[in-house]
Coordinates of C-alpha atoms in Angstrom, one line a residue:
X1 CA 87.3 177.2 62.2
X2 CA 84.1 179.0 62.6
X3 CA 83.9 178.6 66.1
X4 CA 87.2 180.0 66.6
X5 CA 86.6 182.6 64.6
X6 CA 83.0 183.5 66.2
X7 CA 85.0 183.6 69.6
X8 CA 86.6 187.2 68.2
X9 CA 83.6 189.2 69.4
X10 CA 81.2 186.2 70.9
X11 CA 82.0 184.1 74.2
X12 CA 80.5 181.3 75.5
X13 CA 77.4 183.3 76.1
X14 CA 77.0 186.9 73.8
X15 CA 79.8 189.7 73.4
X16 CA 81.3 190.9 77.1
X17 CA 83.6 193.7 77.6
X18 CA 84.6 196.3 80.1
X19 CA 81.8 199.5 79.3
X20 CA 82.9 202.0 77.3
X21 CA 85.4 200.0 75.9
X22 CA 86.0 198.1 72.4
X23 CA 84.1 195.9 71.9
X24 CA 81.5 197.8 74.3
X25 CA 82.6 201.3 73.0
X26 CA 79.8 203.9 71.5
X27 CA 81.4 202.8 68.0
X28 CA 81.0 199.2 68.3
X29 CA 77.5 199.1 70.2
X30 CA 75.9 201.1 67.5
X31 CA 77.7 198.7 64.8
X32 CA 76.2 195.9 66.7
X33 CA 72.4 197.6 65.7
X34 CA 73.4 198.0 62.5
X35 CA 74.4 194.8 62.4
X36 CA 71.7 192.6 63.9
X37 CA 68.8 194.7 62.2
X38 CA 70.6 194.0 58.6
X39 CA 70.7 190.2 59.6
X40 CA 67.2 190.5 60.6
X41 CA 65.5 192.6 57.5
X42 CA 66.1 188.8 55.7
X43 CA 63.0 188.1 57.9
X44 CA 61.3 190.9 57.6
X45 CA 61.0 194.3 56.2
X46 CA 60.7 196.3 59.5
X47 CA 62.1 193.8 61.4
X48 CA 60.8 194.2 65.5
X49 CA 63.0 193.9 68.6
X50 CA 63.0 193.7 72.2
X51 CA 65.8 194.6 74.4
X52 CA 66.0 194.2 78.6
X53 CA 69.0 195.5 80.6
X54 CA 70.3 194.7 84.5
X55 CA 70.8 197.4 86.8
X56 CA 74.4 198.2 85.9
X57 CA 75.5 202.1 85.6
X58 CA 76.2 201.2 82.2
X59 CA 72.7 199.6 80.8
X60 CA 71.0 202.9 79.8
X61 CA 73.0 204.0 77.4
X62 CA 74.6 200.8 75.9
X63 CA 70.6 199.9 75.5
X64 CA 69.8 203.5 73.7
X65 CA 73.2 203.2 71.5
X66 CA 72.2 199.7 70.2
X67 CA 68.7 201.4 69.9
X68 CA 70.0 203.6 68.5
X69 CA 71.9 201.4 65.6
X70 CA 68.7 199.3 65.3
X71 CA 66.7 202.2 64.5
X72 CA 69.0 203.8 62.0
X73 CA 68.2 199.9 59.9
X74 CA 65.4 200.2 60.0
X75 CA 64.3 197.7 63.3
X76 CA 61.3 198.5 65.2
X77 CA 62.5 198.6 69.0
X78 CA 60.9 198.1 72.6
X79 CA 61.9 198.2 75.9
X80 CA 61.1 195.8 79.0
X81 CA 63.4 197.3 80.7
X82 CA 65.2 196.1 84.0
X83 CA 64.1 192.6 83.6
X84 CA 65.8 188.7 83.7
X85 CA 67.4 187.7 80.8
X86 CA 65.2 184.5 80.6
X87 CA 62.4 187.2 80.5
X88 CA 63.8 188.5 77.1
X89 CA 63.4 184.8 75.5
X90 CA 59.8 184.3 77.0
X91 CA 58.9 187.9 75.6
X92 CA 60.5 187.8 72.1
X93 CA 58.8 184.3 71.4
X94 CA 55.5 185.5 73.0
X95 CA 55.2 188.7 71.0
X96 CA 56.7 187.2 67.8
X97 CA 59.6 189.5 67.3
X98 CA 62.3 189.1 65.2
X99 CA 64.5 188.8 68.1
X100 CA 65.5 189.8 71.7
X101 CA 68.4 191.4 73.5
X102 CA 69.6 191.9 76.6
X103 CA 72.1 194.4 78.1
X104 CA 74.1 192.7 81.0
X105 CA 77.1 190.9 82.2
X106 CA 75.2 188.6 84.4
X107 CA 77.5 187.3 87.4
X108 CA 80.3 190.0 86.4
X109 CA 81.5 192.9 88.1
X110 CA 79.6 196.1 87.3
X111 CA 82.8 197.7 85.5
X112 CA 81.6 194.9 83.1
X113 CA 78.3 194.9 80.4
X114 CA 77.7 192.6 78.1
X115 CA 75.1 192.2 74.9
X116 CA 73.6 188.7 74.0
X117 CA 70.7 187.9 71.6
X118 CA 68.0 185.6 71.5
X119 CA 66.2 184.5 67.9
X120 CA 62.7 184.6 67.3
X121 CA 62.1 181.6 68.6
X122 CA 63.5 182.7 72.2
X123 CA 66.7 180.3 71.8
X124 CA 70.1 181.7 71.7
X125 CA 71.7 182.0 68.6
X126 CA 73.6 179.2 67.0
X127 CA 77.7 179.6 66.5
X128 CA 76.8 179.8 63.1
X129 CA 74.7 183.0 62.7
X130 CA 76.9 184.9 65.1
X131 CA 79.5 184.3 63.1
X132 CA 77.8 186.1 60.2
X133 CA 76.8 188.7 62.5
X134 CA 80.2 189.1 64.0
X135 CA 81.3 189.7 60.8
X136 CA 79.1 192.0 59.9
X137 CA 79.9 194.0 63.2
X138 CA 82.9 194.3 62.3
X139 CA 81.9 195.8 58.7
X140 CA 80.0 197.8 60.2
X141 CA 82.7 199.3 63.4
X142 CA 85.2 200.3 60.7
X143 CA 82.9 202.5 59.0
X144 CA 83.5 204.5 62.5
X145 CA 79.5 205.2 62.6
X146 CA 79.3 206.9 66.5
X147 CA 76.3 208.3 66.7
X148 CA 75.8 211.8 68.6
X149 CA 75.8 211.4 72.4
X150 CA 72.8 214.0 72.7
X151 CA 70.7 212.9 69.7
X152 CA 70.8 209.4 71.8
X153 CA 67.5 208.7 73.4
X154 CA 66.2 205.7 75.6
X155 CA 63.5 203.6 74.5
X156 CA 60.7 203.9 77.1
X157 CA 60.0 200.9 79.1
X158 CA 56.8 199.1 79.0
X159 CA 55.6 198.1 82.4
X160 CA 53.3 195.7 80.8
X161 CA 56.1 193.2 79.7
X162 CA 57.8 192.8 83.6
X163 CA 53.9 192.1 84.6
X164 CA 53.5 189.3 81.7
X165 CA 56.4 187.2 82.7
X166 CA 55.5 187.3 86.7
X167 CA 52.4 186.0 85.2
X168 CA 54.4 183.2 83.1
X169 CA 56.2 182.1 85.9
X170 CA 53.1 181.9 88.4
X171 CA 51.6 180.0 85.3
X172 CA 54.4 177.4 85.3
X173 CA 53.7 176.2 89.3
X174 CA 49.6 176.4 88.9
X175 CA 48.3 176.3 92.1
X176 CA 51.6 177.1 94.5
X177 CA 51.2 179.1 97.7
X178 CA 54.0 180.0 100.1
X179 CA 51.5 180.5 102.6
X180 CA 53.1 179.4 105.8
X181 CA 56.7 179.3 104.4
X182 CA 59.5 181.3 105.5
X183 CA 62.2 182.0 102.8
X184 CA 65.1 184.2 102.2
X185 CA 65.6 185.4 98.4
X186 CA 68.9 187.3 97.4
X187 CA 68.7 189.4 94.5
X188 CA 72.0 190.4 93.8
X189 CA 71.3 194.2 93.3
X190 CA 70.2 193.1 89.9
X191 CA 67.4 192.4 87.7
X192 CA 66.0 190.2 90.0
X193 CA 65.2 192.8 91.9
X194 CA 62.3 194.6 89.3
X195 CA 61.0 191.2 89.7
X196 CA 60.7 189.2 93.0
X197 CA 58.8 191.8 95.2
X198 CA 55.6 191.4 93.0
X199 CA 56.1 188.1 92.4
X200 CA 56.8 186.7 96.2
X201 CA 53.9 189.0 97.2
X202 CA 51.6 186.9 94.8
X203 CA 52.6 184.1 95.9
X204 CA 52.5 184.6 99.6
X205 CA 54.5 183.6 102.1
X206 CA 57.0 184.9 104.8
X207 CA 59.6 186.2 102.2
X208 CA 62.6 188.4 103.1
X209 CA 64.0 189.9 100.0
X210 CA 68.1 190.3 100.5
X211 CA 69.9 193.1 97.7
X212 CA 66.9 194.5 96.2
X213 CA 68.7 198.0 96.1
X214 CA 70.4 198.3 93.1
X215 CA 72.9 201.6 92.5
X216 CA 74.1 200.9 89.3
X217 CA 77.6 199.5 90.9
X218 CA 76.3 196.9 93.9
X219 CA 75.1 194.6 91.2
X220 CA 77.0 190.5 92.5
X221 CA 79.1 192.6 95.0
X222 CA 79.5 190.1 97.9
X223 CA 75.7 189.0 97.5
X224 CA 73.4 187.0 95.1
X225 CA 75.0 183.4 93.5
X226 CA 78.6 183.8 93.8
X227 CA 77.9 184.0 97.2
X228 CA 75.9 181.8 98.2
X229 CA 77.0 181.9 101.8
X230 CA 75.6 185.2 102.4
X231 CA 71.8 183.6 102.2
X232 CA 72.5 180.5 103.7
X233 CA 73.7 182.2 106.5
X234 CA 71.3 184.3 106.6
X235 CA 68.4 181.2 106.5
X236 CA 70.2 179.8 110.0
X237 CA 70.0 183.5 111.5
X238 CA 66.5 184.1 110.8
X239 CA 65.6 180.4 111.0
X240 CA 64.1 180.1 107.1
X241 CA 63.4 176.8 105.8
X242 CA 65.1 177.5 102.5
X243 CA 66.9 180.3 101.0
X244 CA 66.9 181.8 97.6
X245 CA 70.3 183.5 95.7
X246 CA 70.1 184.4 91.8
X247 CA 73.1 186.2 90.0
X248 CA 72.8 189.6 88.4
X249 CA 70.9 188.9 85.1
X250 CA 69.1 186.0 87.1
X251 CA 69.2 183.2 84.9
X252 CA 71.0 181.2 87.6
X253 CA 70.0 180.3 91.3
X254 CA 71.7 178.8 94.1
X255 CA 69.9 177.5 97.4
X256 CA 70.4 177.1 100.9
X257 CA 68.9 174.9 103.7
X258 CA 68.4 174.9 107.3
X259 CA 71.6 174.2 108.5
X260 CA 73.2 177.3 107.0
X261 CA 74.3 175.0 104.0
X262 CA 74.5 176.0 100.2
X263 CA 73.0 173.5 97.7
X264 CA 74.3 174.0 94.1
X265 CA 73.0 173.1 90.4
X266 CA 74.1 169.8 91.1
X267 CA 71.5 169.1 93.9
X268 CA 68.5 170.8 92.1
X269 CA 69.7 168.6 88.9
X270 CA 69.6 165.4 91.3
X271 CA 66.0 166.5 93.2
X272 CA 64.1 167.6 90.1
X273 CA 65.4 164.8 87.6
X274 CA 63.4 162.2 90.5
X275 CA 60.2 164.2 90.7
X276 CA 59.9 164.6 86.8
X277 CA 61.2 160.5 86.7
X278 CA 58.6 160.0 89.1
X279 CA 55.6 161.9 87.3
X280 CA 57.2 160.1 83.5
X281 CA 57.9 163.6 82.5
X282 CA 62.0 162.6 82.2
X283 CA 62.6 161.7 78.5
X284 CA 64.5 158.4 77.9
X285 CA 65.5 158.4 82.0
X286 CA 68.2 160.9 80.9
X287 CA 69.8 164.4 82.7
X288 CA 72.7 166.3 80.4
X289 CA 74.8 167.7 82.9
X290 CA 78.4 169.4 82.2
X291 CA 82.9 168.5 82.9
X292 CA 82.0 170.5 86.2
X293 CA 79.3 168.7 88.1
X294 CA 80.3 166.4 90.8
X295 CA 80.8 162.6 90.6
X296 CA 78.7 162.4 93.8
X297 CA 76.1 163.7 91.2
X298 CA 76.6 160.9 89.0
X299 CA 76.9 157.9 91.6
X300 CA 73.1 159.4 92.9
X301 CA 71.4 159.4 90.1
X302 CA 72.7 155.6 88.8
X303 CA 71.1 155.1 91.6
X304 CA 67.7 156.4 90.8
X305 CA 68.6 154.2 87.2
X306 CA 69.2 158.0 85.3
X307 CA 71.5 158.3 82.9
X308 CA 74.0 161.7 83.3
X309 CA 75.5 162.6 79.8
X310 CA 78.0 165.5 80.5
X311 CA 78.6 168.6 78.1
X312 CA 81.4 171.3 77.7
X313 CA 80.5 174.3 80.3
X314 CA 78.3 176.7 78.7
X315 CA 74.6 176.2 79.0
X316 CA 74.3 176.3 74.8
X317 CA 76.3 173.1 75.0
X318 CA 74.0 171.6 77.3
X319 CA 70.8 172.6 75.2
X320 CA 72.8 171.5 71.9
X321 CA 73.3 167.5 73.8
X322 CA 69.7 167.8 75.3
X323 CA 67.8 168.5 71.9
X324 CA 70.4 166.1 70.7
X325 CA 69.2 163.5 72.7
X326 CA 65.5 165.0 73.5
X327 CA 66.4 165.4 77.3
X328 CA 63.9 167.0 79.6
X329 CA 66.7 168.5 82.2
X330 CA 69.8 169.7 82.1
X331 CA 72.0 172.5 83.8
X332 CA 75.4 173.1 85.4
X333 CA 76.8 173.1 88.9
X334 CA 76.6 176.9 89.0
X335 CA 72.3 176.2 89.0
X336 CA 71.8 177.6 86.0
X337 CA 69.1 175.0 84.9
X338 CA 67.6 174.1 81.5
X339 CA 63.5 172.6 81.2
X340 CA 62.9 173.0 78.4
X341 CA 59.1 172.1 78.3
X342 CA 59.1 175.2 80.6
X343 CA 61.3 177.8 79.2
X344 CA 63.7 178.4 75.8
X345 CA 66.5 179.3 78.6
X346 CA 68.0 178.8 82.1
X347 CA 65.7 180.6 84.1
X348 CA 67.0 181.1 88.1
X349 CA 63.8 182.4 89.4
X350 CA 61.5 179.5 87.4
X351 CA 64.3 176.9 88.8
X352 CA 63.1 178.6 92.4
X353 CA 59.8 178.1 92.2
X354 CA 59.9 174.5 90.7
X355 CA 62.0 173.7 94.3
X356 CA 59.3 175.4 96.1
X357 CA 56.4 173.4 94.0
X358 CA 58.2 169.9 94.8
X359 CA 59.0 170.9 98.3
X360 CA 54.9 171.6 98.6
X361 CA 54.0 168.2 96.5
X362 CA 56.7 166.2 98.4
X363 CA 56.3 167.7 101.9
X364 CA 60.1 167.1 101.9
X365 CA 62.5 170.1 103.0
X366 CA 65.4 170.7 100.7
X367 CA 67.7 168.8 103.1
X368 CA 65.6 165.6 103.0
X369 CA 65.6 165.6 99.5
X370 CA 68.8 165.9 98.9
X371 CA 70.1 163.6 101.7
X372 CA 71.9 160.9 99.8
X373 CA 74.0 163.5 97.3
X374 CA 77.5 162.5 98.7
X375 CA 79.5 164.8 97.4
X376 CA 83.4 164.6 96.1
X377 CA 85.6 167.3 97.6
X378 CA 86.1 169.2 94.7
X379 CA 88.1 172.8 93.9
X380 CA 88.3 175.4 91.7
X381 CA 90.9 177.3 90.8
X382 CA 90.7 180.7 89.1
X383 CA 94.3 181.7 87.5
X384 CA 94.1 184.5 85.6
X385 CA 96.3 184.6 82.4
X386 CA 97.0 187.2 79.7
X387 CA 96.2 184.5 76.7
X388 CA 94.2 181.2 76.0
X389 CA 97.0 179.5 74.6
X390 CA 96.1 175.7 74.0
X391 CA 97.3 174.3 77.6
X392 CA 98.5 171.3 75.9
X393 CA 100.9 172.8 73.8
X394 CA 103.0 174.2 76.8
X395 CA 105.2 170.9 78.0
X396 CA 105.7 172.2 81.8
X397 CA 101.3 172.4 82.3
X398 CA 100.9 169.7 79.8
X399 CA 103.2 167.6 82.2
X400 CA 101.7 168.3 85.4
X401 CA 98.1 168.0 84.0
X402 CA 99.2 164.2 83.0
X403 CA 100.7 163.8 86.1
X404 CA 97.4 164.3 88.3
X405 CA 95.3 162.6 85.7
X406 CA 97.5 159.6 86.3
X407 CA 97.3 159.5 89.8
X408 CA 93.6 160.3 90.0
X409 CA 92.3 157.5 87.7
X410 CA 88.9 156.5 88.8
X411 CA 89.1 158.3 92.0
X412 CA 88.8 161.9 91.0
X413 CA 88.7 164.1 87.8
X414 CA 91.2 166.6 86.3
X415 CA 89.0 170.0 84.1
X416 CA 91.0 172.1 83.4
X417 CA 89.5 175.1 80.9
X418 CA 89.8 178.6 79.8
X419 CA 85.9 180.6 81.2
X420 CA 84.1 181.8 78.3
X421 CA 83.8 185.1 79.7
X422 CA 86.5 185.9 81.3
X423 CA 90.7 186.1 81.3
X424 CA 90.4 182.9 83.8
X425 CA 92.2 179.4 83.2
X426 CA 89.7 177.6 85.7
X427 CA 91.5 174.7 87.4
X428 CA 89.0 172.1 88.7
X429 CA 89.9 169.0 90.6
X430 CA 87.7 166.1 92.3
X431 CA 89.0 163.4 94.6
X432 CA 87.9 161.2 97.3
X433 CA 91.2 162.6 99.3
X434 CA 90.8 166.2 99.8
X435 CA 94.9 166.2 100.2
X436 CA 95.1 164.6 96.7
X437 CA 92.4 167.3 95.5
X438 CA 94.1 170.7 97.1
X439 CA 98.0 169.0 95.8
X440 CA 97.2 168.7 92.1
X441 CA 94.9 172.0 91.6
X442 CA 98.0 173.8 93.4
X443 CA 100.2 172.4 91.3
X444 CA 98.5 173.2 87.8
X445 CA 97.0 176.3 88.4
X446 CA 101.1 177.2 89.2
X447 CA 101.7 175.8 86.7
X448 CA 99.3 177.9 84.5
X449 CA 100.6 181.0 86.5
X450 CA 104.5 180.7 85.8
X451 CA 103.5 180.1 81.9
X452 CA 100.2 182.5 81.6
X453 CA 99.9 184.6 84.3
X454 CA 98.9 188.1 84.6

């Protein structure tokens, strides 16, 4: 019930909307202030915040709007400005705030913007206490408090917070150079970019930064992690030994080899959960990865005798099993990783430098150390729909669901699922025949269309 009712504002990972419009409006963001500095004042009397924005057109003023709201409830508020948004869970349990926001979408279009918070402790915040946010938010939005466009004003940015997390992550790999290493990194046009120049130049290193020129609309458009391609082709041209790709907000990151070929979350799951097995830093032999990652995945790490639990999609269900089951990795196919004796959150530009500092310890390349992954063909399937209407309650996609499942059996998986961001039924099918594969996500993502479709 509550998590149903939490999913009226909050997805799978904060509150994301088209800017400018509800629940993204002027109205709504300043309710969202309100909101989150009256759940905080429990805590403390002048309760303190930190907010952190991508490079969207849209971050300024969402950021001085919810500001704006915290302010008028009496929150203390401070900028780091264009940062990650694992940089915001580092900060707001390093400098003791009450808790931390950030301003972005992530891998969205940059029509899109998003808010999401972080507690004190630098975790995301349990189903639970969004809910009583939410509902607060919503108190708060029909009181129709806008504030005054020109009495808005931005919080000024404090350099000195972007300069303490390069220092955080260069703490995390103690003694890694790049010197002599040749490496492409895409930054998406996003927040990666405020970050990677300084922190590739301190590390050393041939480094070619791709997308580091954000414009406020070029954030994820045909670069960074959805498009992974773009750097791996770019490794081949320039002859690289690895490439680099984090989405907009950078919490993610994809990687590419030598042979102008992409290696997902899946890979980086397989190659770190060795290195920590073989350096007994892997808790109970165990990695919690999610419905989406590969059987391949599964079949490499039995053979490494590690355990793969999998969670529902969405890296808070991840964390929830791992701290279930006091797991030391876990992550998802799109390489958004958890390590959690590292960082609160999935962090793309950590996971990148933990590669590079087991690529350096192994004297490996990426390809050797991923050489035995044989992967299942596998598809996805986006179909967008104008409502998440249970699938199973609609016979015709019910039908042909049951239909592929039966077939499959042991020799493939059927996932299908509604994104938690997104108006997208995402149709997911694994098989050892890639005819088999292609037939049955065909079939249910028309399926899904006929019924759902926009």
């Amino acid at each position: 019930m509550t998590t149903a009712r939490a999913r009226n504002l909050f997805g799978t990972d904060g509150i994301r909307a088209v800017a400018g419009e509800a629940p993204l409006d002027p109205t709504s963001i300043f309710a969202i202030g309100l909101a989150l500095a009256h759940s905080l004042r429990n805590a403390a009397a002048e309760p303190t915040v930190v907010i952190g924005r991508d490079t969207r057109e849209s971050s300024p003023w969402i950021a001085a709007t919810l500001a704006a709201g915290l302010r008028q409830a009496g929150a203390r508020v401070e900028s780091a400005g264009i940062v990650p948004t694992p940089a915001v869970a580092f900060l707001t349990r390093a400098h003791g705030f009450q808790a931390g926001v950030v301003v972005s979408a992530s891998h969205n279009p940059w029509r899109d913007n998003g808010i999401k918070f972080f507690g004190a402790d630098g975790f995301k915040l349990p189903d639970a206490v969004e809910l009583a946010i939410e509902e607060e938010i919503l108190h708060q939005a029909s009181m129709k408090h806008t504030p005054d466009p020109t009495s808005l004003s931005a919080v000024d940015d404090n350099p000195a917070f972007q300069a303490e997390y390069i220092q955080f992550l260069i703490d995390c790999v103690p003694g890694l150079s790049l010197g002599g290493k040749r490496i492409v990194a895409d930054c998406a046009n996003g927040a990666a970019s405020a970050i990677a120049p300084e922190l590739f130049r301190r590390l050393g290193g041939d480094i070619m930064l791709l997308n580091v020129t954000p414009d406020g609309r070029n954030i994820n458009d045909h670069c960074g992690a959805l498009h992974p391609q773009i750097v791996a082709a770019e490794v081949a041209a320039r002859g690289a030994e690895l490439g680099l790709t984090f989405d907009g907000d950078a919490d993610r990151c994809m990687l590419a080899g030598a042979r102008n070929n992409v290696i997902n979350g899946d890979a980086i799951l397989l190659m770190v959960a060795r290195d920590l097995k073989a350096r007994r830093l892997l808790t109970g032999n165990l990695v919690v990865a999610t419905t989406m990652s590969n059987m391949g995945l599964e079949a490499a790490l039995m053979r490494s005798d590690i355990r793969m639990l999998r969670a529902p999609v969405g890296d808070r269900y991840v964390l929830e099993q791992m701290l279930e089951f006091k797991a030391a990795l876990g992550g998802e196919q799109s390489g958004h990783i958890l390590l959690p004796h590292l960082a609160t959150t999935g962090d793309g530009m950590l996971t990148a430098l933990v590669v590079l500092d087991l690529i350096a310890r192994s004297g490996q390349s990426i390809d050797e150390l991923t050489a035995d992954l044989k992967v299942f063909p596998q598809v996805i399937v986006n179909v967008k729909v104008r409502e998440r209407k249970p699938l199973e309650s609609i016979p015709a996609v019910a039908a042909t669901i049951r239909a592929a499942e039966e077939q499959l059996k042991d020799s493939g998986r059927v996932v299908i699922r509604y994104s938690g961001t997104e108006a997208l039924a995402r149709v997911m099918i694994e098989a050892e025949s890639e005819e088999a594969m292609h037939h049955h996500a065909d079939a249910i993502a028309t399926a899904i269309r006929i019924e759902l479709g926009v």
